[in-house]
Structures are given as C-alpha cells and as structure tokens.
Amino acid sequence: MSVAKKEYKRVTVKSLIDMKTNGEKISMLTAYDYTMAKIVDGAGIDVILVGDSASNVMAGHETTLPITLDQMIYHASSVVRAIDRALVVVDLPFGSYQSDPKEALRSAIRIMKESGGHAVKMEGGKEVKESIKRILHAGVPVMGHLGLTPQSIYKFGTYTVRAKEEQEAKKLKEDALMLEKAGCFGIVLEKIPAKLAEEVAKSVSIPVIGIGAGAGVDGQVLVTHDMIGMTHEFNPRFLRRYMNLYEDMTNAFSQYAEDIKRGDFPSDKEQY
Ligand code: KIV
C-alpha cells in the first residue's frame, strides 16, 4: 500500500494540490470498466481517468473522435461503481464541448449527473477558455490537456512530439497559465519535450501530470492496457510495460482451447 493511500482516504482535487505542495508525485491510470477500475483503485492509484482512449482501446477505433457522450457516461458509471478511494476524471469527448460554452456545460453536467464522476477533462487552451470557465462556474472541477491533443489529430496529421518549436512552446506555456488562472485543478501534458514540461510544472501551482513529458512534472499517467501489455502494437518511447499480458492471455486462451479439444477440460473434479 502506498504512502499516499494511507494519507488520503479519499482523493479529492484538493488532495492533488496538497500532493504537489508537499512534493508527493501523483499516480494516474485509465480505466473504462468496473473490473479494471476495482483493481486500479485497490492498488492505490490516486486518479482514475475514464479517457476517451476508450475509443481506441475498448472499441477499436483508429482515433478518439468517434466515441460519444453516452458511451463515455456508460464507461464512467461502470468505473465509479468500483471506486473506494481514487478521484475519477472523465474525458469530455470530441464534439461535446467545442461548439459553444452552453453545450460544453450541458455535456459536463450530464457526465456528473449520469456517471457520478468527480471531474471532467478537456483538450485545448484558449480556444476552449469560455467553455472551461462556464463549467467551472457550475461547480464542476476541470482538468486541462495540452501538448498532443488526440481529438485534434487531423489538424496535426501525426502523433509525434508537440511543442518542439518556440512558437508552439510559447503558446503552450501561455495556455497552461490561462488554465491555472481560470481555475482548473490540474493539467495533463502529453508528448512534449521534458524540459518544457518541467518549466510548465514549475510555473503553475496546480498539478501537472505527464504522459511522454518526462520526470520533471508532478505525476504520471499511462493507458492501463498499454502498461500491462494487453496491447502490443503501440510502442512509444515513453511507455513502460509492467506486464506482458498479451502473451500471457494468448497462451492461456490457446491452452484452454487445446484442453477442450483433447477432452481434458472439464476434469472429473470440475463437474457436478
Ligand atoms: O484518453 C486518454 O487516455 C488520455 C490520456 C492519454 C491522458 O487522455
């Protein structure tokens, strides 16, 4: 059990800010269903992200764009039922907040009411500032997401490292300050140079959680299915695999099939 787990019986947005103040790193992982969320929460992970990466991982889409608000609510409500301790942050999916602040607020309210999630995350900086402010005004905690923002993949054209050029780095720094000033409780920085991420983390008082953004930030997030090796075709440099479940599960499934074919399963002891 982690030190954090003892100290914070229930993780809140306030606990995350305290963790940053006390120099305690924040752990965050994704989950999209009850069973996985139960394990992740039980392991003492501080924040569970119901990411729109569910569009890739659970539904097999090439991008995060197709997942709907209803589908995100379904995933998030399954996760919330499993949680005793972690803070549950739910992604607002593509198309649910970009058009205008009123629609953004309606989407955030649906997530909070229908899933029981504790906060929402949205991609982008000053382009979505008014929507962020409106959601925050309604009392819903918001986490920002800058750097590689997968909902804009067709604008970028690739999933390569972002903000390597001065101009984009400058905008990212300004956006991070804007998110803090607007009242966001945290920011995810995805796939940007480590030096820039560290500079951003030092420039704001809210926690900065990195994915492919180096060690100089306040916490780390990974997609659970990638870090336990259930997926195996996605191999970015920032990904540390803690298990090779793809291989273990393939072996288990083929062993099961073989046992059935050979008439070995079920045995005498495995029947009534
Ligand atoms: O959807 C997601 O899983 C995310 C993480 C990659 C941060 O946004």
mmCIF file of C-alpha atoms and ligand atoms in Angstrom:
data_model
loop_
_atom_site.group_PDB
_atom_site.id
_atom_site.type_symbol
_atom_site.label_atom_id
_atom_site.label_comp_id
_atom_site.label_asym_id
_atom_site.label_seq_id
_atom_site.Cartn_x
_atom_site.Cartn_y
_atom_site.Cartn_z
ATOM 1 C CA MET A 1 0.000 0.000 0.000
ATOM 2 C CA SER A 2 1.435 3.382 -0.979
ATOM 3 C CA VAL A 3 2.182 6.206 1.445
ATOM 4 C CA ALA A 4 -0.426 8.266 -0.424
ATOM 5 C CA LYS A 5 -3.070 5.614 0.196
ATOM 6 C CA LYS A 6 -2.572 5.876 3.955
ATOM 7 C CA GLU A 7 -2.605 9.640 3.970
ATOM 8 C CA TYR A 8 -5.604 10.273 1.727
ATOM 9 C CA LYS A 9 -8.595 8.026 2.470
ATOM 10 C CA ARG A 10 -10.402 9.577 -0.469
ATOM 11 C CA VAL A 11 -8.544 11.556 -3.136
ATOM 12 C CA THR A 12 -10.091 14.929 -3.975
ATOM 13 C CA VAL A 13 -8.970 17.762 -6.218
ATOM 14 C CA LYS A 14 -7.734 19.439 -3.019
ATOM 15 C CA SER A 15 -5.619 16.376 -2.118
ATOM 16 C CA LEU A 16 -3.926 16.569 -5.530
ATOM 17 C CA ILE A 17 -2.991 20.208 -4.972
ATOM 18 C CA ASP A 18 -1.697 19.286 -1.475
ATOM 19 C CA MET A 19 0.363 16.474 -3.027
ATOM 20 C CA LYS A 20 2.010 18.959 -5.368
ATOM 21 C CA THR A 21 2.659 21.375 -2.500
ATOM 22 C CA ASN A 22 4.230 18.563 -0.447
ATOM 23 C CA GLY A 23 6.324 17.300 -3.361
ATOM 24 C CA GLU A 24 4.450 13.977 -3.474
ATOM 25 C CA LYS A 25 4.164 12.599 -7.021
ATOM 26 C CA ILE A 26 0.670 11.755 -8.289
ATOM 27 C CA SER A 27 -0.178 8.420 -9.924
ATOM 28 C CA MET A 28 -2.894 8.228 -12.580
ATOM 29 C CA LEU A 29 -4.092 5.411 -14.852
ATOM 30 C CA THR A 30 -7.017 4.892 -17.195
ATOM 31 C CA ALA A 31 -9.952 2.542 -16.640
ATOM 32 C CA TYR A 32 -13.129 2.092 -18.621
ATOM 33 C CA ASP A 33 -14.889 -0.756 -16.805
ATOM 34 C CA TYR A 34 -15.804 -1.962 -13.314
ATOM 35 C CA THR A 35 -13.376 -4.877 -13.000
ATOM 36 C CA MET A 36 -10.285 -2.967 -14.130
ATOM 37 C CA ALA A 37 -11.227 0.092 -12.048
ATOM 38 C CA LYS A 38 -11.595 -2.099 -8.929
ATOM 39 C CA ILE A 39 -8.020 -3.383 -9.366
ATOM 40 C CA VAL A 40 -6.552 0.036 -10.194
ATOM 41 C CA ASP A 41 -8.291 1.666 -7.220
ATOM 42 C CA GLY A 42 -7.350 -1.178 -4.867
ATOM 43 C CA ALA A 43 -3.696 -0.758 -5.868
ATOM 44 C CA GLY A 44 -3.756 2.800 -4.521
ATOM 45 C CA ILE A 45 -3.620 4.770 -7.774
ATOM 46 C CA ASP A 46 -4.569 8.370 -6.956
ATOM 47 C CA VAL A 47 -6.536 9.324 -10.081
ATOM 48 C CA ILE A 48 -8.506 7.142 -12.488
ATOM 49 C CA LEU A 49 -9.038 8.674 -15.891
ATOM 50 C CA VAL A 50 -12.007 7.459 -17.894
ATOM 51 C CA GLY A 51 -10.199 8.530 -21.039
ATOM 52 C CA ASP A 52 -11.653 8.890 -24.481
ATOM 53 C CA SER A 53 -8.829 6.471 -25.350
ATOM 54 C CA ALA A 54 -11.701 4.009 -24.692
ATOM 55 C CA SER A 55 -12.497 4.762 -28.329
ATOM 56 C CA ASN A 56 -9.226 3.043 -29.324
ATOM 57 C CA VAL A 57 -8.765 0.506 -26.545
ATOM 58 C CA MET A 58 -12.339 -0.690 -25.985
ATOM 59 C CA ALA A 59 -13.999 -0.016 -29.332
ATOM 60 C CA GLY A 60 -11.091 -0.488 -31.764
ATOM 61 C CA HIS A 61 -11.415 2.887 -33.497
ATOM 62 C CA GLU A 62 -8.319 4.396 -35.074
ATOM 63 C CA THR A 63 -8.831 7.723 -33.263
ATOM 64 C CA THR A 64 -10.612 9.085 -30.187
ATOM 65 C CA LEU A 65 -13.066 11.060 -32.325
ATOM 66 C CA PRO A 66 -15.950 8.576 -32.703
ATOM 67 C CA ILE A 67 -16.711 7.938 -29.018
ATOM 68 C CA THR A 68 -19.958 9.594 -27.912
ATOM 69 C CA LEU A 69 -21.045 11.308 -24.717
ATOM 70 C CA ASP A 70 -23.468 8.443 -23.987
ATOM 71 C CA GLN A 71 -20.658 5.920 -24.376
ATOM 72 C CA MET A 72 -18.349 7.925 -22.085
ATOM 73 C CA ILE A 73 -21.128 8.068 -19.480
ATOM 74 C CA TYR A 74 -21.573 4.289 -19.706
ATOM 75 C CA HIS A 75 -17.829 3.688 -19.173
ATOM 76 C CA ALA A 76 -17.576 6.277 -16.391
ATOM 77 C CA SER A 77 -20.565 4.962 -14.445
ATOM 78 C CA SER A 78 -19.070 1.439 -14.528
ATOM 79 C CA VAL A 79 -15.798 2.834 -13.144
ATOM 80 C CA VAL A 80 -17.459 4.939 -10.441
ATOM 81 C CA ARG A 81 -19.274 1.851 -9.066
ATOM 82 C CA ALA A 82 -15.861 0.257 -8.403
ATOM 83 C CA ILE A 83 -14.139 3.112 -6.606
ATOM 84 C CA ASP A 84 -13.403 3.499 -2.891
ATOM 85 C CA ARG A 85 -10.551 5.980 -2.980
ATOM 86 C CA ALA A 86 -9.406 7.377 -6.333
ATOM 87 C CA LEU A 87 -10.562 10.621 -7.914
ATOM 88 C CA VAL A 88 -12.442 9.783 -11.132
ATOM 89 C CA VAL A 89 -11.808 12.191 -14.012
ATOM 90 C CA VAL A 90 -13.902 11.746 -17.157
ATOM 91 C CA ASP A 91 -12.929 12.966 -20.630
ATOM 92 C CA LEU A 92 -15.427 15.178 -22.416
ATOM 93 C CA PRO A 93 -15.471 13.522 -25.846
ATOM 94 C CA PHE A 94 -14.872 15.217 -29.180
ATOM 95 C CA GLY A 95 -17.917 17.215 -30.279
ATOM 96 C CA SER A 96 -19.399 17.575 -26.806
ATOM 97 C CA TYR A 97 -17.779 20.914 -25.867
ATOM 98 C CA GLN A 98 -16.095 22.586 -28.838
ATOM 99 C CA SER A 99 -19.070 24.327 -30.407
ATOM 100 C CA ASP A 100 -20.163 26.628 -27.559
ATOM 101 C CA PRO A 101 -19.896 27.053 -23.785
ATOM 102 C CA LYS A 102 -23.572 26.227 -23.160
ATOM 103 C CA GLU A 103 -23.238 22.888 -24.899
ATOM 104 C CA ALA A 104 -19.984 22.256 -23.023
ATOM 105 C CA LEU A 105 -21.768 22.881 -19.715
ATOM 106 C CA ARG A 106 -24.676 20.597 -20.696
ATOM 107 C CA SER A 107 -22.189 17.819 -21.536
ATOM 108 C CA ALA A 108 -20.265 18.249 -18.284
ATOM 109 C CA ILE A 109 -23.493 18.223 -16.270
ATOM 110 C CA ARG A 110 -24.620 15.017 -17.976
ATOM 111 C CA ILE A 111 -21.306 13.370 -17.067
ATOM 112 C CA MET A 112 -21.524 14.466 -13.426
ATOM 113 C CA LYS A 113 -25.230 13.562 -13.020
ATOM 114 C CA GLU A 114 -25.388 10.341 -15.001
ATOM 115 C CA SER A 115 -21.990 8.763 -14.251
ATOM 116 C CA GLY A 116 -21.163 10.069 -10.767
ATOM 117 C CA GLY A 117 -17.640 11.049 -11.940
ATOM 118 C CA HIS A 118 -15.812 13.637 -9.883
ATOM 119 C CA ALA A 119 -14.318 15.921 -12.568
ATOM 120 C CA VAL A 120 -14.027 16.361 -16.326
ATOM 121 C CA LYS A 121 -11.014 16.731 -18.593
ATOM 122 C CA MET A 122 -10.981 18.701 -21.824
ATOM 123 C CA GLU A 123 -8.368 19.229 -24.513
ATOM 124 C CA GLY A 124 -7.140 22.645 -25.617
ATOM 125 C CA GLY A 125 -6.118 26.062 -24.367
ATOM 126 C CA LYS A 126 -7.513 29.469 -25.139
ATOM 127 C CA GLU A 127 -9.820 28.056 -27.843
ATOM 128 C CA VAL A 128 -11.945 26.434 -25.118
ATOM 129 C CA LYS A 129 -11.417 29.016 -22.373
ATOM 130 C CA GLU A 130 -15.044 30.202 -22.224
ATOM 131 C CA SER A 131 -16.345 26.631 -22.022
ATOM 132 C CA ILE A 132 -13.909 25.821 -19.229
ATOM 133 C CA LYS A 133 -14.976 28.899 -17.280
ATOM 134 C CA ARG A 134 -18.664 28.107 -17.660
ATOM 135 C CA ILE A 135 -18.189 24.532 -16.454
ATOM 136 C CA LEU A 136 -16.077 25.670 -13.509
ATOM 137 C CA HIS A 137 -18.705 28.291 -12.673
ATOM 138 C CA ALA A 138 -21.244 25.484 -12.284
ATOM 139 C CA GLY A 139 -19.007 23.850 -9.670
ATOM 140 C CA VAL A 140 -17.581 21.093 -11.849
ATOM 141 C CA PRO A 141 -13.802 20.588 -11.453
ATOM 142 C CA VAL A 142 -11.929 20.744 -14.764
ATOM 143 C CA MET A 143 -8.585 19.270 -15.759
ATOM 144 C CA GLY A 144 -6.895 20.714 -18.866
ATOM 145 C CA HIS A 145 -4.984 18.760 -21.501
ATOM 146 C CA LEU A 146 -2.253 20.366 -23.634
ATOM 147 C CA GLY A 147 0.529 19.237 -25.971
ATOM 148 C CA LEU A 148 -0.517 16.294 -28.090
ATOM 149 C CA THR A 149 -4.300 16.503 -28.013
ATOM 150 C CA PRO A 150 -5.583 13.411 -29.841
ATOM 151 C CA GLN A 151 -9.013 14.947 -30.567
ATOM 152 C CA SER A 152 -7.146 17.304 -32.978
ATOM 153 C CA ILE A 153 -5.199 14.555 -34.717
ATOM 154 C CA TYR A 154 -6.464 15.506 -38.163
ATOM 155 C CA LYS A 155 -5.182 19.057 -37.609
ATOM 156 C CA PHE A 156 -1.706 17.824 -36.547
ATOM 157 C CA GLY A 157 -1.561 14.942 -39.034
ATOM 158 C CA THR A 158 0.701 12.805 -36.807
ATOM 159 C CA TYR A 159 1.135 11.625 -33.213
ATOM 160 C CA THR A 160 4.720 12.956 -32.991
ATOM 161 C CA VAL A 161 6.139 15.064 -30.150
ATOM 162 C CA ARG A 162 4.467 18.503 -29.902
ATOM 163 C CA ALA A 163 5.780 21.970 -28.990
ATOM 164 C CA LYS A 164 9.340 21.394 -30.153
ATOM 165 C CA GLU A 165 9.287 24.748 -31.946
ATOM 166 C CA GLU A 166 9.496 28.005 -29.991
ATOM 167 C CA GLN A 167 6.152 29.361 -31.183
ATOM 168 C CA GLU A 168 4.150 26.313 -30.153
ATOM 169 C CA ALA A 169 6.061 26.043 -26.859
ATOM 170 C CA LYS A 170 5.215 29.694 -26.121
ATOM 171 C CA LYS A 171 1.510 29.107 -26.760
ATOM 172 C CA LEU A 172 1.556 26.013 -24.570
ATOM 173 C CA LYS A 173 3.105 27.952 -21.672
ATOM 174 C CA GLU A 174 0.508 30.715 -22.055
ATOM 175 C CA ASP A 175 -2.305 28.166 -22.201
ATOM 176 C CA ALA A 176 -1.067 26.463 -19.017
ATOM 177 C CA LEU A 177 -1.106 29.792 -17.151
ATOM 178 C CA MET A 178 -4.568 30.527 -18.549
ATOM 179 C CA LEU A 179 -5.866 27.125 -17.331
ATOM 180 C CA GLU A 180 -4.488 27.790 -13.861
ATOM 181 C CA LYS A 181 -5.958 31.299 -13.778
ATOM 182 C CA ALA A 182 -9.351 30.062 -14.988
ATOM 183 C CA GLY A 183 -9.463 27.672 -12.018
ATOM 184 C CA CYS A 184 -8.560 24.229 -13.418
ATOM 185 C CA PHE A 185 -7.325 21.837 -10.729
ATOM 186 C CA GLY A 186 -4.717 20.167 -12.923
ATOM 187 C CA ILE A 187 -3.275 19.815 -16.405
ATOM 188 C CA VAL A 188 -2.264 16.786 -18.457
ATOM 189 C CA LEU A 189 0.734 17.409 -20.725
ATOM 190 C CA GLU A 190 1.041 14.828 -23.472
ATOM 191 C CA LYS A 191 4.142 14.084 -25.537
ATOM 192 C CA ILE A 192 6.153 17.288 -25.278
ATOM 193 C CA PRO A 193 9.879 17.832 -24.522
ATOM 194 C CA ALA A 194 10.745 17.050 -20.882
ATOM 195 C CA LYS A 195 12.458 20.402 -20.371
ATOM 196 C CA LEU A 196 9.372 22.341 -21.464
ATOM 197 C CA ALA A 197 7.078 20.174 -19.307
ATOM 198 C CA GLU A 198 9.267 20.792 -16.259
ATOM 199 C CA GLU A 199 9.217 24.534 -16.920
ATOM 200 C CA VAL A 200 5.411 24.485 -17.139
ATOM 201 C CA ALA A 201 5.086 22.402 -13.930
ATOM 202 C CA LYS A 202 7.265 24.914 -12.087
ATOM 203 C CA SER A 203 5.310 27.888 -13.432
ATOM 204 C CA VAL A 204 1.905 26.823 -12.076
ATOM 205 C CA SER A 205 0.655 25.923 -8.597
ATOM 206 C CA ILE A 206 -1.751 23.228 -9.862
ATOM 207 C CA PRO A 207 -0.554 19.646 -10.531
ATOM 208 C CA VAL A 208 0.830 18.852 -13.970
ATOM 209 C CA ILE A 209 0.503 15.197 -14.953
ATOM 210 C CA GLY A 210 2.655 13.983 -17.814
ATOM 211 C CA ILE A 211 2.410 11.277 -20.412
ATOM 212 C CA GLY A 212 5.564 11.260 -22.505
ATOM 213 C CA ALA A 213 6.508 14.560 -20.848
ATOM 214 C CA GLY A 214 9.468 13.468 -18.702
ATOM 215 C CA ALA A 215 10.114 13.252 -14.981
ATOM 216 C CA GLY A 216 10.073 16.934 -14.050
ATOM 217 C CA VAL A 217 6.276 17.113 -13.688
ATOM 218 C CA ASP A 218 4.040 16.402 -10.676
ATOM 219 C CA GLY A 219 2.726 12.995 -11.685
ATOM 220 C CA GLN A 220 2.402 10.455 -14.462
ATOM 221 C CA VAL A 221 -0.464 8.894 -16.399
ATOM 222 C CA LEU A 222 -0.454 5.905 -18.736
ATOM 223 C CA VAL A 223 -3.151 3.979 -20.545
ATOM 224 C CA THR A 224 -3.579 0.885 -18.356
ATOM 225 C CA HIS A 225 -3.982 -1.537 -21.252
ATOM 226 C CA ASP A 226 -0.613 -0.361 -22.610
ATOM 227 C CA MET A 227 1.274 -0.501 -19.295
ATOM 228 C CA ILE A 228 0.078 -4.041 -18.535
ATOM 229 C CA GLY A 229 0.955 -5.130 -22.063
ATOM 230 C CA MET A 230 -2.562 -6.114 -23.140
ATOM 231 C CA THR A 231 -1.992 -4.032 -26.249
ATOM 232 C CA HIS A 232 1.242 -4.845 -28.047
ATOM 233 C CA GLU A 233 1.396 -2.886 -31.286
ATOM 234 C CA PHE A 234 1.754 0.548 -29.659
ATOM 235 C CA ASN A 235 5.356 1.070 -28.568
ATOM 236 C CA PRO A 236 6.186 4.719 -27.921
ATOM 237 C CA ARG A 237 9.437 5.526 -26.091
ATOM 238 C CA PHE A 238 7.592 6.851 -23.024
ATOM 239 C CA LEU A 239 5.700 3.602 -22.397
ATOM 240 C CA ARG A 240 6.992 1.353 -19.622
ATOM 241 C CA ARG A 241 5.363 -2.072 -19.768
ATOM 242 C CA TYR A 242 4.946 -3.661 -16.337
ATOM 243 C CA MET A 243 3.490 -6.939 -17.675
ATOM 244 C CA ASN A 244 3.170 -8.777 -20.942
ATOM 245 C CA LEU A 245 -0.493 -9.720 -20.704
ATOM 246 C CA TYR A 246 -0.879 -10.033 -24.469
ATOM 247 C CA GLU A 247 1.438 -13.037 -24.409
ATOM 248 C CA ASP A 248 0.125 -14.459 -21.121
ATOM 249 C CA MET A 249 -3.507 -14.200 -22.227
ATOM 250 C CA THR A 250 -2.802 -15.643 -25.670
ATOM 251 C CA ASN A 251 -1.073 -18.609 -24.012
ATOM 252 C CA ALA A 252 -3.962 -19.087 -21.568
ATOM 253 C CA PHE A 253 -6.614 -18.948 -24.314
ATOM 254 C CA SER A 254 -4.784 -21.384 -26.577
ATOM 255 C CA GLN A 255 -4.148 -23.735 -23.643
ATOM 256 C CA TYR A 256 -7.908 -23.627 -22.878
ATOM 257 C CA ALA A 257 -8.771 -24.415 -26.496
ATOM 258 C CA GLU A 258 -6.268 -27.277 -26.514
ATOM 259 C CA ASP A 259 -7.623 -28.691 -23.234
ATOM 260 C CA ILE A 260 -11.161 -28.720 -24.695
ATOM 261 C CA LYS A 261 -10.054 -30.344 -27.950
ATOM 262 C CA ARG A 262 -8.142 -33.035 -26.031
ATOM 263 C CA GLY A 263 -11.131 -33.690 -23.756
ATOM 264 C CA ASP A 264 -9.010 -32.630 -20.772
ATOM 265 C CA PHE A 265 -11.382 -29.858 -19.642
ATOM 266 C CA PRO A 266 -13.541 -30.238 -17.651
ATOM 267 C CA SER A 267 -11.965 -32.970 -15.489
ATOM 268 C CA ASP A 268 -13.962 -35.171 -13.091
ATOM 269 C CA LYS A 269 -13.362 -32.607 -10.350
ATOM 270 C CA GLU A 270 -14.667 -29.767 -12.462
ATOM 271 C CA GLN A 271 -18.211 -31.124 -12.881
ATOM 272 C CA TYR A 272 -21.268 -31.967 -10.763
HETATM 273 O O1 KIV B 1 -7.813 9.431 -23.168
HETATM 274 C C1 KIV B 1 -6.777 9.215 -22.517
HETATM 275 O O2 KIV B 1 -6.450 8.076 -22.154
HETATM 276 C C2 KIV B 1 -5.932 10.353 -22.187
HETATM 277 C C3 KIV B 1 -4.574 10.067 -21.645
HETATM 278 C C4 KIV B 1 -3.675 9.631 -22.733
HETATM 279 C C5 KIV B 1 -4.016 11.209 -20.895
HETATM 280 O O3 KIV B 1 -6.317 11.469 -22.375
#
